[in-house]
Short mmCIF file of C-alpha atoms in Angstrom, two decimals:
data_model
loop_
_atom_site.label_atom_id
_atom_site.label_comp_id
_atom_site.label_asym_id
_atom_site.label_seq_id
_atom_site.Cartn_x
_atom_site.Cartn_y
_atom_site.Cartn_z
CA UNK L 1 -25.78 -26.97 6.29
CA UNK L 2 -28.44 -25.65 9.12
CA UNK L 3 -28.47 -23.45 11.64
CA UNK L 4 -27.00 -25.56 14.13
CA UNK L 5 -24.28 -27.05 11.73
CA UNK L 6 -23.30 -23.32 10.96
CA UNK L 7 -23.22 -22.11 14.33
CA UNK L 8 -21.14 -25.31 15.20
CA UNK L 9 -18.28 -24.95 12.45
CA UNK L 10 -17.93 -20.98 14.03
CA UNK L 11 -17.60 -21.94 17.33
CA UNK L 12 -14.79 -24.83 16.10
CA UNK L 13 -12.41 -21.61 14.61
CA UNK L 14 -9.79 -21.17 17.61
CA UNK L 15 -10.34 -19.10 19.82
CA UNK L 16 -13.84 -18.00 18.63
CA UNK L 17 -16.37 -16.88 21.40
CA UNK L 18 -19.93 -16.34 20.82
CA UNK L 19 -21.95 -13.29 21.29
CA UNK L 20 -25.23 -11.57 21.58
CA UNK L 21 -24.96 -7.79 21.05
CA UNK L 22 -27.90 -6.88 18.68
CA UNK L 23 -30.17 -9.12 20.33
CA UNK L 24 -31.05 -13.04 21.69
CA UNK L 25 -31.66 -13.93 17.97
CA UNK L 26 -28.60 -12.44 16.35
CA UNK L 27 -25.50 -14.65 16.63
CA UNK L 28 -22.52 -13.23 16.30
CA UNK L 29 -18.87 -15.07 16.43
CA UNK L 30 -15.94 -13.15 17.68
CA UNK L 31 -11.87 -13.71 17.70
CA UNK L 32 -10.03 -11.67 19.87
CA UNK L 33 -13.32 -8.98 19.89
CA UNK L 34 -13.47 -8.60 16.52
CA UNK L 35 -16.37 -10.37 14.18
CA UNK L 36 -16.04 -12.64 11.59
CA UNK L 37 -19.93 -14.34 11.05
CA UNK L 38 -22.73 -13.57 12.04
CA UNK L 39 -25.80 -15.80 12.29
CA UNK L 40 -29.51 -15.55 12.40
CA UNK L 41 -33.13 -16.94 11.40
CA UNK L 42 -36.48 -15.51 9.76
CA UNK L 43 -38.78 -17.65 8.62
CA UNK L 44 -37.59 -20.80 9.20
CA UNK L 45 -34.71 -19.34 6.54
CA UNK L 46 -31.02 -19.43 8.42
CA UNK L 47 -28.35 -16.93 6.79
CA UNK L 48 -25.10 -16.47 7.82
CA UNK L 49 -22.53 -13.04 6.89
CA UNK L 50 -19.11 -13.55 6.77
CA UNK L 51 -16.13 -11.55 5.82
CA UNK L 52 -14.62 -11.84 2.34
CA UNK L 53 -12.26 -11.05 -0.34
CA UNK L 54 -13.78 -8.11 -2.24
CA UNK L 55 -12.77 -10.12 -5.40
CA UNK L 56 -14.04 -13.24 -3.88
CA UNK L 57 -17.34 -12.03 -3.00
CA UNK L 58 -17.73 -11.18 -6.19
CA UNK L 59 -17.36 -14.48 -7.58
CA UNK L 60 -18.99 -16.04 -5.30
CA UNK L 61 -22.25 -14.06 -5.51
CA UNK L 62 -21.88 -15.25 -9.47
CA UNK L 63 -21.61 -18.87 -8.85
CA UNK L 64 -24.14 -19.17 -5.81
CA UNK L 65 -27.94 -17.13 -5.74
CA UNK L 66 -27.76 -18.16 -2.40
CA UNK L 67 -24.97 -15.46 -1.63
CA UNK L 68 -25.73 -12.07 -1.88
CA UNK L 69 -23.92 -8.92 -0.71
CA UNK L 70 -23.68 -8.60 3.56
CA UNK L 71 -26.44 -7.66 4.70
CA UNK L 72 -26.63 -4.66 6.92
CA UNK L 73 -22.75 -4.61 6.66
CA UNK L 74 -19.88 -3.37 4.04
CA UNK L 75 -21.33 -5.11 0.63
CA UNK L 76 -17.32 -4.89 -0.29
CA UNK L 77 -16.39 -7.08 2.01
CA UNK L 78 -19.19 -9.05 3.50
CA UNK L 79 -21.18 -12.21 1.71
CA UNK L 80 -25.00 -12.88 3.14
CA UNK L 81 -25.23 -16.71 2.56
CA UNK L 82 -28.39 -18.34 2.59
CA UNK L 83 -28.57 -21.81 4.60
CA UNK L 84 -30.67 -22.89 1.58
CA UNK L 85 -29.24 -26.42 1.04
CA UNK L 86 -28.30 -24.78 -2.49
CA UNK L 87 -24.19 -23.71 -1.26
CA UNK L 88 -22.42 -27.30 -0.63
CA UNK L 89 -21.47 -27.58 2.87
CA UNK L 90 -17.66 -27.74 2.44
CA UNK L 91 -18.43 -24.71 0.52
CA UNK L 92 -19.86 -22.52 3.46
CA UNK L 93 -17.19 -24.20 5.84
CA UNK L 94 -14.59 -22.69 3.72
CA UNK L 95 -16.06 -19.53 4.12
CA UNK L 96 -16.59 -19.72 7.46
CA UNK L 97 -12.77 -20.71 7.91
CA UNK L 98 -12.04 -18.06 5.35
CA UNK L 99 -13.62 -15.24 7.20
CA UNK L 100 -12.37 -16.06 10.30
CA UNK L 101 -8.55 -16.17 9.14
CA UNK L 102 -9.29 -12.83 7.50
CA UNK L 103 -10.10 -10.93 10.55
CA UNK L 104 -6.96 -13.16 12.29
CA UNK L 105 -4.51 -11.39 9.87
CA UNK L 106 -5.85 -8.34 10.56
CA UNK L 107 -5.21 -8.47 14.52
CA UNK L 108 -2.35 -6.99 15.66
CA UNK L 109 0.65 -9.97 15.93
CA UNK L 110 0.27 -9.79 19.92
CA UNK L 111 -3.42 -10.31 19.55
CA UNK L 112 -4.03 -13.09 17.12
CA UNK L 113 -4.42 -16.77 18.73
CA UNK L 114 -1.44 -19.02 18.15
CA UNK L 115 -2.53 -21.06 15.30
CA UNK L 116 -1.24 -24.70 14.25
CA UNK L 117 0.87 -24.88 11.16
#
């Protein structure tokens, strides 16, 4: 997965808007005003944080060396992944989808988007 496939799969969560607050080159996906990935480049070298179970994240970071604790964020509950070509893709879309339900369930019940099923 690249930059662009990344930043597509966020914007496909419902609901999701995309943001610039910490600058043109920092991506960052919203629901409801809250974030749940953030995306950026160096190098040539895409990365994207998302939100995660603390056990999870954990696991994860032993599976994958291409996930690492969040960057600049809560190393608890945030996973840096590295767009490396080394995480599968249906991998990091999970995570994507995982993040963004995560923040979802932690929106007040007026506040979350109506999702299907």
């Amino acid at each position: 997965m690249n930059f662009q496939d990344c930043r597509e799969h966020c914007l496909m969560q419902l609901q999701s808007s995309e943001d610039f607050p910490f600058g043109p080159d920092i991506y960052v996906y919203k629901v409801a005003g809250k974030i749940f990935a953030i995306l950026s480049e160096t190098a040539g070298m895409a990365r994207v944080n998302l939100k995660c179970d603390p056990q999870e994240a954990l696991m994860l970071r032993d599976i994958f060396p291409a996930i690492t604790p969040g960057y600049h964020m809560n190393k608890q509950h945030w996973n840096t992944l590295q767009l490396d070509g080394s995480v599968p893709e249906n991998e990091i879309k999970r995570q994507i989808e995982n993040s963004f339900q995560l923040v979802v369930k932690s929106l007040p019940k007026a506040r979350r988007p109506q999702l299907a099923g």
